[in-house]
Amino acid sequence: MNNNSDPTEYDIRQEGSGWTVYNTKTGKPVRLNDAAQVGLSREVATEILRMLREFQPGRDVSQEG
């Protein structure tokens, strides 16, 4: 991850009938390819979370705007 992030910066939560991958510092959904990661199956949300924790994504822009 970038210098200001750690593996616990991201998590998943159930919202309505789906799951959201979110930034634990801001509470906002993670955006990948400009798409908010909301309304996902638990399996997909868990896989995205695993990848975020394993790889080093670019700057988190969910805190902007």
Backbone as JSON, one array per atom type, in Angstrom:
{
  "sequence": "MNNNSDPTEYDIRQEGSGWTVYNTKTGKPVRLNDAAQVGLSREVATEILRMLREFQPGRDVSQEG",
  "N": [[0.84, -1.17, 0.0], [0.29, 2.39, -0.07], [2.5, 4.83, 1.48], [1.01, 5.91, 3.56], [-0.87, 4.07, 4.33], [-2.21, 1.03, 5.73], [-2.59, -2.54, 6.2], [-5.06, -2.8, 7.51], [-6.57, -0.75, 6.66], [-8.67, -1.11, 4.98], [-11.88, -2.7, 4.79], [-14.81, -4.85, 4.95], [-18.38, -4.5, 4.89], [-21.78, -5.34, 5.63], [-24.45, -4.06, 3.85], [-27.7, -3.34, 3.46], [-28.9, -5.47, 1.0], [-26.48, -6.3, 0.07], [-22.81, -6.3, 0.02], [-20.23, -4.04, 1.04], [-17.07, -2.74, 0.19], [-14.92, -0.87, 2.05], [-13.15, 2.13, 3.11], [-11.56, 2.2, 6.11], [-10.7, 4.43, 7.45], [-12.08, 6.62, 6.45], [-14.65, 5.75, 6.13], [-15.92, 5.64, 3.74], [-17.01, 4.08, 0.65], [-14.72, 2.04, -1.2], [-13.31, 2.91, -4.32], [-12.92, 1.48, -7.42], [-11.56, 1.66, -10.58], [-13.16, 3.89, -10.91], [-15.62, 3.07, -9.92], [-17.8, 2.64, -7.27], [-17.42, 0.24, -4.75], [-19.86, -1.37, -3.96], [-22.88, -3.15, -2.97], [-22.15, -5.76, -3.46], [-21.59, -9.36, -3.72], [-20.86, -11.38, -0.85], [-18.64, -12.98, -1.27], [-17.31, -11.79, -3.46], [-16.74, -9.25, -2.39], [-15.04, -10.01, -0.29], [-12.91, -11.07, -1.75], [-11.99, -8.78, -3.15], [-11.18, -7.27, -0.94], [-9.11, -8.92, 0.01], [-7.31, -8.67, -2.11], [-6.76, -5.9, -2.02], [-5.43, -5.76, 0.39], [-3.23, -7.32, -0.12], [-1.92, -6.34, -2.42], [-0.45, -3.27, -3.71], [-2.33, -0.68, -3.94], [-3.04, 2.3, -5.87], [-3.16, 5.78, -4.92], [-5.7, 6.48, -2.56], [-8.61, 7.78, -3.51], [-11.05, 8.13, -2.38], [-11.29, 9.83, -0.32], [-11.39, 12.3, -1.33], [-13.17, 15.08, -2.78]],
  "CA": [[0.0, 0.0, 0.0], [1.12, 3.58, -0.07], [3.16, 5.08, 2.76], [0.05, 6.31, 4.57], [-1.9, 3.06, 4.52], [-1.81, -0.23, 6.34], [-3.52, -3.58, 5.77], [-6.37, -2.67, 8.13], [-7.23, 0.46, 6.15], [-9.84, -1.53, 4.23], [-12.67, -3.78, 5.37], [-16.1, -5.01, 4.3], [-19.55, -4.44, 5.78], [-23.03, -5.64, 4.96], [-25.35, -2.92, 3.73], [-28.88, -3.78, 2.71], [-28.82, -6.85, 0.51], [-25.15, -6.58, -0.47], [-21.63, -5.99, 0.82], [-19.45, -2.88, 0.6], [-15.66, -2.65, 0.55], [-14.79, 0.53, 2.44], [-11.94, 2.64, 3.75], [-11.87, 2.3, 7.54], [-10.35, 5.78, 7.95], [-13.08, 7.6, 6.01], [-15.98, 5.15, 6.13], [-16.47, 5.71, 2.39], [-16.72, 2.92, -0.19], [-13.55, 2.04, -2.08], [-13.64, 3.05, -5.74], [-11.99, 0.84, -8.34], [-11.94, 2.08, -11.94], [-14.2, 4.9, -10.7], [-16.88, 2.45, -9.51], [-17.89, 2.34, -5.84], [-17.52, -1.2, -4.53], [-21.05, -1.55, -3.13], [-23.87, -4.08, -3.51], [-21.43, -6.96, -3.91], [-21.76, -10.59, -2.94], [-19.83, -11.46, 0.19], [-17.46, -13.61, -1.86], [-16.61, -10.79, -4.27], [-16.21, -8.23, -1.47], [-13.92, -10.61, 0.41], [-11.79, -11.18, -2.69], [-11.45, -7.43, -3.35], [-10.48, -6.94, 0.3], [-7.86, -9.69, 0.02], [-6.41, -8.07, -3.1], [-6.33, -4.6, -1.52], [-4.46, -5.97, 1.47], [-2.05, -7.98, -0.66], [-1.24, -5.5, -3.41], [-0.27, -1.87, -3.35], [-3.12, 0.15, -4.84], [-2.68, 3.71, -5.96], [-3.69, 6.7, -3.92], [-7.11, 6.32, -2.29], [-9.27, 9.05, -3.79], [-12.38, 8.17, -1.74], [-11.26, 10.92, 0.65], [-11.48, 13.56, -2.08], [-14.42, 15.49, -3.41]],
  "C": [[0.88, 1.24, 0.0], [1.66, 3.84, 1.33], [2.18, 5.41, 3.88], [-1.03, 5.27, 4.84], [-1.32, 1.83, 5.2], [-2.86, -1.26, 5.97], [-4.92, -3.47, 6.37], [-7.11, -1.43, 7.66], [-8.51, 0.12, 5.4], [-10.56, -2.67, 4.94], [-13.96, -3.9, 4.57], [-17.19, -4.9, 5.35], [-20.79, -4.76, 4.95], [-23.91, -4.4, 4.99], [-26.54, -3.35, 2.88], [-28.73, -5.23, 2.29], [-27.45, -7.21, -0.04], [-24.05, -6.16, 0.49], [-20.87, -4.84, 0.19], [-18.02, -3.04, 1.06], [-15.43, -1.18, 0.85], [-13.45, 0.84, 3.09], [-12.27, 2.87, 5.22], [-11.55, 3.67, 8.12], [-11.43, 6.8, 7.6], [-14.51, 7.07, 6.12], [-16.61, 5.11, 4.75], [-16.13, 4.44, 1.6], [-15.45, 3.12, -1.01], [-14.05, 2.17, -3.51], [-12.53, 2.4, -6.55], [-12.46, 1.15, -9.75], [-13.15, 3.0, -11.9], [-15.56, 4.32, -10.34], [-16.83, 2.13, -8.02], [-18.14, 0.84, -5.67], [-18.62, -1.47, -3.5], [-21.99, -2.55, -3.78], [-23.27, -5.38, -4.01], [-21.88, -8.19, -3.15], [-20.65, -10.63, -1.9], [-18.54, -12.03, -0.38], [-16.64, -12.6, -2.66], [-15.99, -9.73, -3.37], [-14.99, -8.76, -0.72], [-12.7, -10.72, -0.49], [-11.17, -9.81, -2.97], [-10.66, -7.0, -2.13], [-9.13, -7.65, 0.36], [-6.85, -9.05, -0.93], [-5.9, -6.71, -2.63], [-5.26, -4.75, -0.44], [-3.16, -6.57, 0.96], [-1.24, -7.08, -1.59], [-1.13, -4.07, -2.93], [-1.07, -1.0, -4.31], [-2.6, 1.57, -4.88], [-3.33, 4.51, -4.85], [-5.19, 6.5, -3.79], [-7.8, 7.66, -2.48], [-10.67, 9.12, -3.17], [-12.44, 9.31, -0.73], [-11.43, 12.28, -0.04], [-12.9, 13.82, -2.51], [-15.55, 15.48, -2.54]]
}
